[in-house]
Short mmCIF file of C-alpha atoms in Angstrom, two decimals:
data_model
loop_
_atom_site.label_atom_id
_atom_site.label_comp_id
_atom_site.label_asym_id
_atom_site.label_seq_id
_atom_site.Cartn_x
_atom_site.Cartn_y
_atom_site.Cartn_z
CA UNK Y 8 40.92 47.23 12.55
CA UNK Y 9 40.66 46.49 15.93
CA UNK Y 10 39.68 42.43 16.67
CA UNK Y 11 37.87 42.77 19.31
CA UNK Y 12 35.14 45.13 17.43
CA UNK Y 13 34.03 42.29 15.12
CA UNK Y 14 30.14 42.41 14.49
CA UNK Y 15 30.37 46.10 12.83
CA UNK Y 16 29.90 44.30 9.57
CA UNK Y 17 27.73 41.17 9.88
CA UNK Y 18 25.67 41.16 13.10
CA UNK Y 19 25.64 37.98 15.44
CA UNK Y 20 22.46 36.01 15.93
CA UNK Y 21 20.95 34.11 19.25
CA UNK Y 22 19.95 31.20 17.52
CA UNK Y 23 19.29 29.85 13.83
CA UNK Y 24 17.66 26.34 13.04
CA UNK Y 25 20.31 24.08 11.31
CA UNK Y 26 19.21 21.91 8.89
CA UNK Y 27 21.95 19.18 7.83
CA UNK Y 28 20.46 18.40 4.21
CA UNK Y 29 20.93 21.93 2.82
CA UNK Y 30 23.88 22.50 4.52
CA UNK Y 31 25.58 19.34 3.28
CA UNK Y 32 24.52 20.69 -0.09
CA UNK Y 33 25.38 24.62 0.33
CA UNK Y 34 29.19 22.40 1.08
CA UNK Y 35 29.12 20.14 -2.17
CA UNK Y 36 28.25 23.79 -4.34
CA UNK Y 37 31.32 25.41 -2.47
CA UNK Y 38 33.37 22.52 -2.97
CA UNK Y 39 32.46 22.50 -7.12
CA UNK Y 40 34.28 25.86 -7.68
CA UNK Y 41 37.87 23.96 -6.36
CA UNK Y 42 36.38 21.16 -8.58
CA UNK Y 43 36.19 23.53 -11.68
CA UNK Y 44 39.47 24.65 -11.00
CA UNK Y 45 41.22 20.96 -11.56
CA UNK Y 46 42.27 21.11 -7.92
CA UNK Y 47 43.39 17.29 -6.82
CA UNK Y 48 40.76 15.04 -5.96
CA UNK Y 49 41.75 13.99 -2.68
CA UNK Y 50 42.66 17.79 -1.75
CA UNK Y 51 39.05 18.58 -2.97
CA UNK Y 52 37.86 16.09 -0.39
CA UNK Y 53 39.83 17.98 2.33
CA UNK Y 54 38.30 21.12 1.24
CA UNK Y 55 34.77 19.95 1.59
CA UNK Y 56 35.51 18.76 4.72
CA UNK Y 57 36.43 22.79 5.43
CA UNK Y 58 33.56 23.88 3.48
CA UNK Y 59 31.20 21.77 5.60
CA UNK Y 60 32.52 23.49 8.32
CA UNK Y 61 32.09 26.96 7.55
CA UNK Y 62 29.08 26.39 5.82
CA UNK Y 63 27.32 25.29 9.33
CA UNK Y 64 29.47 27.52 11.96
CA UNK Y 65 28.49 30.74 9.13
CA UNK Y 66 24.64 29.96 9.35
CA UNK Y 67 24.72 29.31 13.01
CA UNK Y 68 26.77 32.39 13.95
CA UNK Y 69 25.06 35.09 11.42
CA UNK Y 70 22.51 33.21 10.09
CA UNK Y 71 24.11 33.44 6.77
CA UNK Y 72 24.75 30.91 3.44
CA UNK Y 73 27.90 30.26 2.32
CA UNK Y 74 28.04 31.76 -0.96
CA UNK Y 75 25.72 34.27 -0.67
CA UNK Y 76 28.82 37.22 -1.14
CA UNK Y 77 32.01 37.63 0.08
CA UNK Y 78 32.80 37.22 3.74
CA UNK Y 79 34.20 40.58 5.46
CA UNK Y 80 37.60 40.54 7.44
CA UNK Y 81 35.82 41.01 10.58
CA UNK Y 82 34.08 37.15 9.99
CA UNK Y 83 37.15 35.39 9.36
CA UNK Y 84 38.48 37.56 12.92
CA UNK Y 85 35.04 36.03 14.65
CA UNK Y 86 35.89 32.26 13.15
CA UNK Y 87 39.47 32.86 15.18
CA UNK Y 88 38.26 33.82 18.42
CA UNK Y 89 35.52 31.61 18.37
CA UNK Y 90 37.64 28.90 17.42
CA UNK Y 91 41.38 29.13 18.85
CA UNK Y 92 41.79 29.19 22.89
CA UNK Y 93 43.16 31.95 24.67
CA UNK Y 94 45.32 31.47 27.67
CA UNK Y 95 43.67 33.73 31.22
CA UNK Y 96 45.51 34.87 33.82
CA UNK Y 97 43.87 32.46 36.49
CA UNK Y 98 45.67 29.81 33.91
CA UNK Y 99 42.53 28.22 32.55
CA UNK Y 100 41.74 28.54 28.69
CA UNK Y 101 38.68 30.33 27.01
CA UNK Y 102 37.30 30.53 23.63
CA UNK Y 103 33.86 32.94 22.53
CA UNK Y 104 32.42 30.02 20.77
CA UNK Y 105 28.89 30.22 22.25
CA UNK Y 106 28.13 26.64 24.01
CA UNK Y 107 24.86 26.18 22.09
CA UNK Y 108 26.44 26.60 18.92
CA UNK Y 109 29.47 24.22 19.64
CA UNK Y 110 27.08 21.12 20.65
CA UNK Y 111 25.10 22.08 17.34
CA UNK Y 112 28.01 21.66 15.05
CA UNK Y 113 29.53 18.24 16.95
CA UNK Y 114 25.27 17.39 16.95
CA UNK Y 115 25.73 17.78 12.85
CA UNK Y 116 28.83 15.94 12.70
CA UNK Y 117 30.74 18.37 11.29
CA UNK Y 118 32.80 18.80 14.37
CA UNK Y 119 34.29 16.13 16.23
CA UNK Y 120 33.83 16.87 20.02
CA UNK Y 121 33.17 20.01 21.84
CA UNK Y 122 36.04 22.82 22.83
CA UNK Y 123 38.36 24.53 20.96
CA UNK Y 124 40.18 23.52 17.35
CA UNK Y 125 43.98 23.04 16.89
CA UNK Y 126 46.01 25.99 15.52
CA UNK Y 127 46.55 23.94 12.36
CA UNK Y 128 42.86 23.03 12.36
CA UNK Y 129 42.40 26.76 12.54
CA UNK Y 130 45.14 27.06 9.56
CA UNK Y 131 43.59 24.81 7.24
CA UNK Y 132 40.25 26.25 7.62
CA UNK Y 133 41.24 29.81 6.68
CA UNK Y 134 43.25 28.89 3.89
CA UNK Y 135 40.65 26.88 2.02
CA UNK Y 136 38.21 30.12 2.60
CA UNK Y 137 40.79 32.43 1.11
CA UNK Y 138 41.74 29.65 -1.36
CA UNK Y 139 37.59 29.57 -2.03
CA UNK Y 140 37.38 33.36 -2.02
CA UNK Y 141 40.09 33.66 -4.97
CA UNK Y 142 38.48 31.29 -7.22
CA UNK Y 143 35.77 32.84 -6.92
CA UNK Y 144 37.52 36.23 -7.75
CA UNK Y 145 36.68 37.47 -4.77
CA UNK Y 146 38.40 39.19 -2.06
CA UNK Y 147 39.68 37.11 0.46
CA UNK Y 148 38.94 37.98 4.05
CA UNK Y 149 42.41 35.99 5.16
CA UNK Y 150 44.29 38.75 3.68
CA UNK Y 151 42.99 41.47 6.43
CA UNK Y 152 46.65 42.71 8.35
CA UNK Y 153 44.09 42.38 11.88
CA UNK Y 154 43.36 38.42 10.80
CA UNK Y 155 47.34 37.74 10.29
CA UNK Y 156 48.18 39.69 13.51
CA UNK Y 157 45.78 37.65 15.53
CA UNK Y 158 47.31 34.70 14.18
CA UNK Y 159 50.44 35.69 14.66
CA UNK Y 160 50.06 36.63 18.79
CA UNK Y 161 47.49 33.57 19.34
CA UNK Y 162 50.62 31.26 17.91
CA UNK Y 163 52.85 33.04 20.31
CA UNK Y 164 50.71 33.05 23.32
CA UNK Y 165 50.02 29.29 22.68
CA UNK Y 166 54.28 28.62 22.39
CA UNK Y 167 54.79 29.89 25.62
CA UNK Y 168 52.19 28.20 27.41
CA UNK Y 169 53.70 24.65 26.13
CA UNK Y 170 51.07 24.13 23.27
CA UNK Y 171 52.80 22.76 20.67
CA UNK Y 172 52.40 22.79 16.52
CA UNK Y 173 51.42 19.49 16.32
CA UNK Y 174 53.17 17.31 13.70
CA UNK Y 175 53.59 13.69 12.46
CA UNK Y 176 57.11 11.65 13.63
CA UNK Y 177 59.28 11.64 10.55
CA UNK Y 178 60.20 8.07 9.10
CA UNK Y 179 63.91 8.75 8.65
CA UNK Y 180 65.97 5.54 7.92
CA UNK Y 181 65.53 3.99 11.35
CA UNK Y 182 62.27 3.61 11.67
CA UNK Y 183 61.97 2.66 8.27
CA UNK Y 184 64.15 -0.20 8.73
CA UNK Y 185 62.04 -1.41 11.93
CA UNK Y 186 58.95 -0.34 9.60
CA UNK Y 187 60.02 -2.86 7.12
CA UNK Y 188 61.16 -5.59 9.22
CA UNK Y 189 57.86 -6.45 10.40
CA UNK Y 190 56.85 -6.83 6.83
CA UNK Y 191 57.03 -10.95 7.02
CA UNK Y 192 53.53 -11.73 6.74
CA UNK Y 193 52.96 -13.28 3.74
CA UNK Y 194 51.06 -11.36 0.81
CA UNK Y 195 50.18 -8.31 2.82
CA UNK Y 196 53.82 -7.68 4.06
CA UNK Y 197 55.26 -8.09 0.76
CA UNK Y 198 52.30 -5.23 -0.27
CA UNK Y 199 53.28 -3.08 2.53
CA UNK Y 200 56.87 -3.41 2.05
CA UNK Y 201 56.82 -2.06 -1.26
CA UNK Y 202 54.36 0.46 -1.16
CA UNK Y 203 56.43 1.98 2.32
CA UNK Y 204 59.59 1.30 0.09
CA UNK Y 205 57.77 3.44 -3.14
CA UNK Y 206 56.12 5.72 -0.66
CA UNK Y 207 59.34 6.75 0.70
CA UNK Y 208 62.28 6.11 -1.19
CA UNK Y 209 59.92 7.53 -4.62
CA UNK Y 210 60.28 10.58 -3.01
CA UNK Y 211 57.37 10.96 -0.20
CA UNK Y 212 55.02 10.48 -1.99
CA UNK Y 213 51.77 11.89 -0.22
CA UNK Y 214 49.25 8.78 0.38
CA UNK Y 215 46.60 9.72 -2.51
CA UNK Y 216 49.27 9.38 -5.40
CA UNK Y 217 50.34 6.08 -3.84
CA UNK Y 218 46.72 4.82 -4.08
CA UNK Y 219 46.11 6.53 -7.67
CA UNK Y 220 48.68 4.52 -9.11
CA UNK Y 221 47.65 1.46 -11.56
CA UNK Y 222 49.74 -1.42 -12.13
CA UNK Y 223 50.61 0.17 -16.21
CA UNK Y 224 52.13 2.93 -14.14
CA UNK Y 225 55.22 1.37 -13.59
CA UNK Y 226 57.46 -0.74 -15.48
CA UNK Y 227 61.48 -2.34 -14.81
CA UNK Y 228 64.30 -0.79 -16.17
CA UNK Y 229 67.09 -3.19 -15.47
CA UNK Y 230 67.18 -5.86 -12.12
CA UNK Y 231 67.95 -2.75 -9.72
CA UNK Y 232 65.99 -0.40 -11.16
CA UNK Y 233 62.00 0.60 -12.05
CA UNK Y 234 60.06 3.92 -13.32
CA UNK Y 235 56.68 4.66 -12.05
CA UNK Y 236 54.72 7.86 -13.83
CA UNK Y 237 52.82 10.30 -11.32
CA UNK Y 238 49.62 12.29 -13.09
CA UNK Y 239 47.85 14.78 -11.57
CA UNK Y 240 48.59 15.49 -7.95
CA UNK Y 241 47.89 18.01 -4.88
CA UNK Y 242 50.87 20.90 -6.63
CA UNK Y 243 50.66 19.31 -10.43
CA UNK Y 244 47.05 19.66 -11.99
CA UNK Y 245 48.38 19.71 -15.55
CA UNK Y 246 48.44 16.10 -16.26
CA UNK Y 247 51.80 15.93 -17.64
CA UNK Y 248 52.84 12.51 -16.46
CA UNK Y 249 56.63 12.30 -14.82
CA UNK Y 250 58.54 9.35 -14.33
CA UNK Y 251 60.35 8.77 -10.98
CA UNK Y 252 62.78 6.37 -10.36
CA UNK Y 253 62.88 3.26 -8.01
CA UNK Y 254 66.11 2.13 -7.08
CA UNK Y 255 67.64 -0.95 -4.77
CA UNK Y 256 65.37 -2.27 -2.06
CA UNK Y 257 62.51 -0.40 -3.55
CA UNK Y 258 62.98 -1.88 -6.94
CA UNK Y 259 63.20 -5.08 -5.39
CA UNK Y 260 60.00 -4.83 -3.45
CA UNK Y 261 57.77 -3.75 -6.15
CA UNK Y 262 58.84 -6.68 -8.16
CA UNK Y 263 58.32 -9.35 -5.26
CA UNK Y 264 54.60 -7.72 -4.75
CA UNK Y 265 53.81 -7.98 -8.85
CA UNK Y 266 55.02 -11.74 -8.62
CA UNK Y 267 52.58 -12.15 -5.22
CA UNK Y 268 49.78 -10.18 -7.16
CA UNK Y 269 50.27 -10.16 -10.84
CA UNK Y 270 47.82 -8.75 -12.60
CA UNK Y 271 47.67 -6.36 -16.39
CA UNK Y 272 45.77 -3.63 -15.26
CA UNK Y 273 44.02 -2.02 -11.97
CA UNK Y 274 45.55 -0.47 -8.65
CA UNK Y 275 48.75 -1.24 -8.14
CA UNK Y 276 48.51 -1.68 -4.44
CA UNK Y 277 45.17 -3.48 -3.61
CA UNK Y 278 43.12 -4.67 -0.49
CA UNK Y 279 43.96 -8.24 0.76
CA UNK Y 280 41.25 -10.96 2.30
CA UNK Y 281 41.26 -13.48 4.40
CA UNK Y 282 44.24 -16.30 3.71
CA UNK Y 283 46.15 -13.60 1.83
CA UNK Y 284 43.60 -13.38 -0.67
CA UNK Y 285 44.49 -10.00 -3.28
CA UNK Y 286 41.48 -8.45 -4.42
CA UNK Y 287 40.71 -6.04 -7.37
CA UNK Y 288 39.75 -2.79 -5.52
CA UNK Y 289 42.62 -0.28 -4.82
CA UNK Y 290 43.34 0.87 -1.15
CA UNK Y 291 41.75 3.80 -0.19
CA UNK Y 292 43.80 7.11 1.31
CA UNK Y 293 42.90 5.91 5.25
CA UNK Y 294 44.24 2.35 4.44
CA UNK Y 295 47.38 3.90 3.53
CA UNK Y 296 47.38 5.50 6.96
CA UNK Y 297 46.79 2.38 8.94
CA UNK Y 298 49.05 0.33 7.65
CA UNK Y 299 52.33 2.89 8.77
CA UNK Y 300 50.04 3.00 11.94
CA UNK Y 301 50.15 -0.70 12.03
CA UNK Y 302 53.41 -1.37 11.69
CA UNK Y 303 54.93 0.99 13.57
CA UNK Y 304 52.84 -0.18 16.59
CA UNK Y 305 54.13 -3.82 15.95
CA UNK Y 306 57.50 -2.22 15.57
CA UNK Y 307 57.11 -0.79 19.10
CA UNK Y 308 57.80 2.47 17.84
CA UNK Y 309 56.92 5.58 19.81
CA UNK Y 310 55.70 8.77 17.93
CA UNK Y 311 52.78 10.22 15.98
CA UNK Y 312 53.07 7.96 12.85
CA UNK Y 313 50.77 8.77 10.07
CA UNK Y 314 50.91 8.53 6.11
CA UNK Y 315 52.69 11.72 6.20
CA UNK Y 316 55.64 10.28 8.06
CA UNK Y 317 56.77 8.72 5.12
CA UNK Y 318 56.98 12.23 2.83
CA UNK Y 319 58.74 13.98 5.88
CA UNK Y 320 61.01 11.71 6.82
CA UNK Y 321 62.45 11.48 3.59
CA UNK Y 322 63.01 14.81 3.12
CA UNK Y 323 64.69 14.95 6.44
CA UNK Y 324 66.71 12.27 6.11
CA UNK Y 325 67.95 13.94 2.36
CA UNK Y 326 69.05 16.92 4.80
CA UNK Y 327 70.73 14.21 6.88
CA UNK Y 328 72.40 12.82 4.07
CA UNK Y 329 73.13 15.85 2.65
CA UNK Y 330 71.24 15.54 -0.68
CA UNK Y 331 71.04 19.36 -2.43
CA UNK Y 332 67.58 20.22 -1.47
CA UNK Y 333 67.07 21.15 -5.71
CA UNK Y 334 67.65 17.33 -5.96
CA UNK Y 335 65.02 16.24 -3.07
CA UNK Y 336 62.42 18.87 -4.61
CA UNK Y 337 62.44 17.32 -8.21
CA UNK Y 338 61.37 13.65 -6.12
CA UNK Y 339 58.91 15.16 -3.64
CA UNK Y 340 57.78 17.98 -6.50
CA UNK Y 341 57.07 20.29 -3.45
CA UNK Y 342 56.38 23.90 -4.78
CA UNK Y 343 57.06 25.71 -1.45
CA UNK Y 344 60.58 26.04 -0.45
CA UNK Y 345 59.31 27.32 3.10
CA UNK Y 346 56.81 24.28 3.16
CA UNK Y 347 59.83 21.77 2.76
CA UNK Y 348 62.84 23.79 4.20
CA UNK Y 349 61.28 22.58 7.71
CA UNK Y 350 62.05 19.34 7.46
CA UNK Y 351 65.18 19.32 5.27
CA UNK Y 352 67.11 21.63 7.54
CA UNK Y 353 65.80 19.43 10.92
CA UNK Y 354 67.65 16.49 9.05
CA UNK Y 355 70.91 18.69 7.98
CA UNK Y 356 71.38 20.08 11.18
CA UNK Y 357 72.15 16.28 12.41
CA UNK Y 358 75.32 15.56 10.24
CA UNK Y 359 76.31 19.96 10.51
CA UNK Y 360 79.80 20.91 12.10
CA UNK Y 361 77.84 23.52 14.08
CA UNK Y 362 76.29 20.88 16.60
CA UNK Y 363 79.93 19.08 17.24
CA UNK Y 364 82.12 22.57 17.89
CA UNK Y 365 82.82 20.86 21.72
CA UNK Y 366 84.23 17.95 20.56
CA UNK Y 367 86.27 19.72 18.31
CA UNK Y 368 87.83 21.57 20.98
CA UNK Y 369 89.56 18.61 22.65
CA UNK Y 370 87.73 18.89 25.68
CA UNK Y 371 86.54 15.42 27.20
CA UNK Y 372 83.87 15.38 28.94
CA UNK Y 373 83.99 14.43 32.93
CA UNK Y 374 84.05 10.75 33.38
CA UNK Y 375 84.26 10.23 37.12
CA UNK Y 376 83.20 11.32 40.26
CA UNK Y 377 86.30 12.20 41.76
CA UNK Y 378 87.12 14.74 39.41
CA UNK Y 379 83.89 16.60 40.27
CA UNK Y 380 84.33 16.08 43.90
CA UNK Y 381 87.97 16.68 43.95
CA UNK Y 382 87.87 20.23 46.08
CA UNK Y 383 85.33 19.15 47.98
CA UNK Y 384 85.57 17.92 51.90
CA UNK Y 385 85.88 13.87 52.48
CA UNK Y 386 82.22 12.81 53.72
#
């Protein structure tokens, strides 16, 4: 199929009316089918989010409901173009969303701010379509060979004009450290300290499993030592609960929060009021975020810290330690051994032989100036 003939199947429209309301509620029946399936809660929040999106750039590009039948190849082509920018030769950038249509969809709130998405934006968007298309046993218009070869070149073209894949700074041990020396404040840095401390050293665990946790989750093993059980989560929707270990600093942590914030029952990691105060309601998934953001700022840190720091950078620094990536897997429970391999292999490559062949050599590097200079003419 050739990309550029893309309205042989679903012809484009001037204009539609958009009306929020049923859109909002063409999302929600989308989103029900991922619902149905047991995906994750917090994932199913991500994929409404998508939903949303397609559901209003679908009616105001064809005039068409989400839902209504399978989307054709050619759409999901159309959604790229529209939506990923194209370097020209002047050196300038273009995309074929139509203007009108881009103001609508920022107008509706679905869309941040006018111009072109990110590749992983782009990404996300297609997967939880094809994702949405399978459920539905349907077939998915992300599997056209056209689609992945646009994908493919648009990637490529965006590489070599210096547009990054955009991705959170990893908390190896480092920043951690600085991370968790600027937990001295009282009641809410003995809460932060442990839940970076669980967050990371429990494996990376992604920010809504942290905040599902309840305080009869976990329980001490011995001084140096506590369990915590996960549930469901974003790769697990069986609801067989596992028990990961806490060990060390970690261990220590939790306990210090418990005896800040004891309580039987509830979240285990819970908003804080003025003077300290600990309240009942759990943190929410953005929370999670800010604090890392938080404290990395009053760390002085420089990067692009999010909750997702924490889950990368200890995988990376296993690699760096050298941890058999079967061993990291069973902590993080990652299903994808391309999905984590990234980050592992970034942290290996630190500590491998390969990156120190010079030194092995027994050749020093040059230390002076003379040495450089030493055939040239006096000045």
């Amino acid at each position: 199929m050739n990309v550029l003939n893309i309205t042989d199947q679903l012809p484009l429209v001037d204009k539609t009316p958009l009306d929020p309301h049923f859109l909002a509620l063409n999302a929600q029946a989308a989103a029900a089918a991922f619902i149905a399936a047991g995906t994750a809660a917090n994932t199913v929040r991500s994929y409404r989010s998508a939903l949303a999106y397609w559901s209003a750039w679908l009616h105001l590009r064809y005039g068409q409901n989400l839902g209504d039948a399978p989307l054709p190849a050619t759409v999901a082509v159309q959604f790229v173009l529209d939506h990923l920018a194209r370097p020209l030769a002047d050196g300038g950038w273009a995309h074929l969303l139509p203007p009108w249509i881009d103001a609508a969809l920022v107008a509706a709130r679905v869309k941040a701010k006018l111009g072109p998405l990110a590749y992983n934006t782009v990404n996300h968007r297609l997967s939880v379509i094809g994702k949405w298309h399978r459920i539905n046993e349907w077939d998915s218009p992300t599997e056209a060979s056209a689609l992945k070869t646009l994908l493919r070149d648009a990637r490529k073209a965006q590489t070599r004009q210096g547009v990054a894949v955009r991705k959170k700074t990893a908390v190896v041990l480092e920043p951690l450290q600085a991370l968790l020396a600027t937990c001295t404040d009282g009641a809410r840095g003995a809460r932060d300290r442990a839940l970076l401390l669980l967050a990371w050293s429990g494996g990376g665990r992604r920010r809504s499993e942290v905040v599902g946790l309840q305080v009869g989750d976990v329980r001490k093993l011995d001084d140096d030592t506590w369990l915590y059980t996960l549930g469901v989560t974003k790769t697990d929707t069986g609801g067989v609960r596992r028990e990961k270990p806490l060990r060390g600093p970690a261990a220590q942590a939790l306990a210090a929060w418990l005896e800040v914030a004891p309580t039987d029952s509830g979240p285990l990691f819970r908003r804080l009021y003025k003077g300290g105060k600990v309240g009942t309601s759990g943190l929410s998934t953005d929370q999670v975020a800010r604090i890392v953001q938080r404290r990395a700022k009053v760390a002085g840190l420089v990067g692009d810290w999010a909750a997702h720091s924490l889950r990368s950078g200890f995988v990376t620094e296993a690699g760096r330690q050298g941890v058999p990536l079967g061993e990291v897997m069973a902590m993080t429970e990652h299903r994808s051994v391309a999905t984590v391999m990234g980050y592992f292999q970034s942290g290996s490559l630190l500590t491998s032989r390969a990156t120190t062949l010079l030194t092995s050599t027994g050749i020093s590097p040059i230390d002076s100036d003379e040495s450089v200079n030493s055939d040239s003419d006096p000045e």
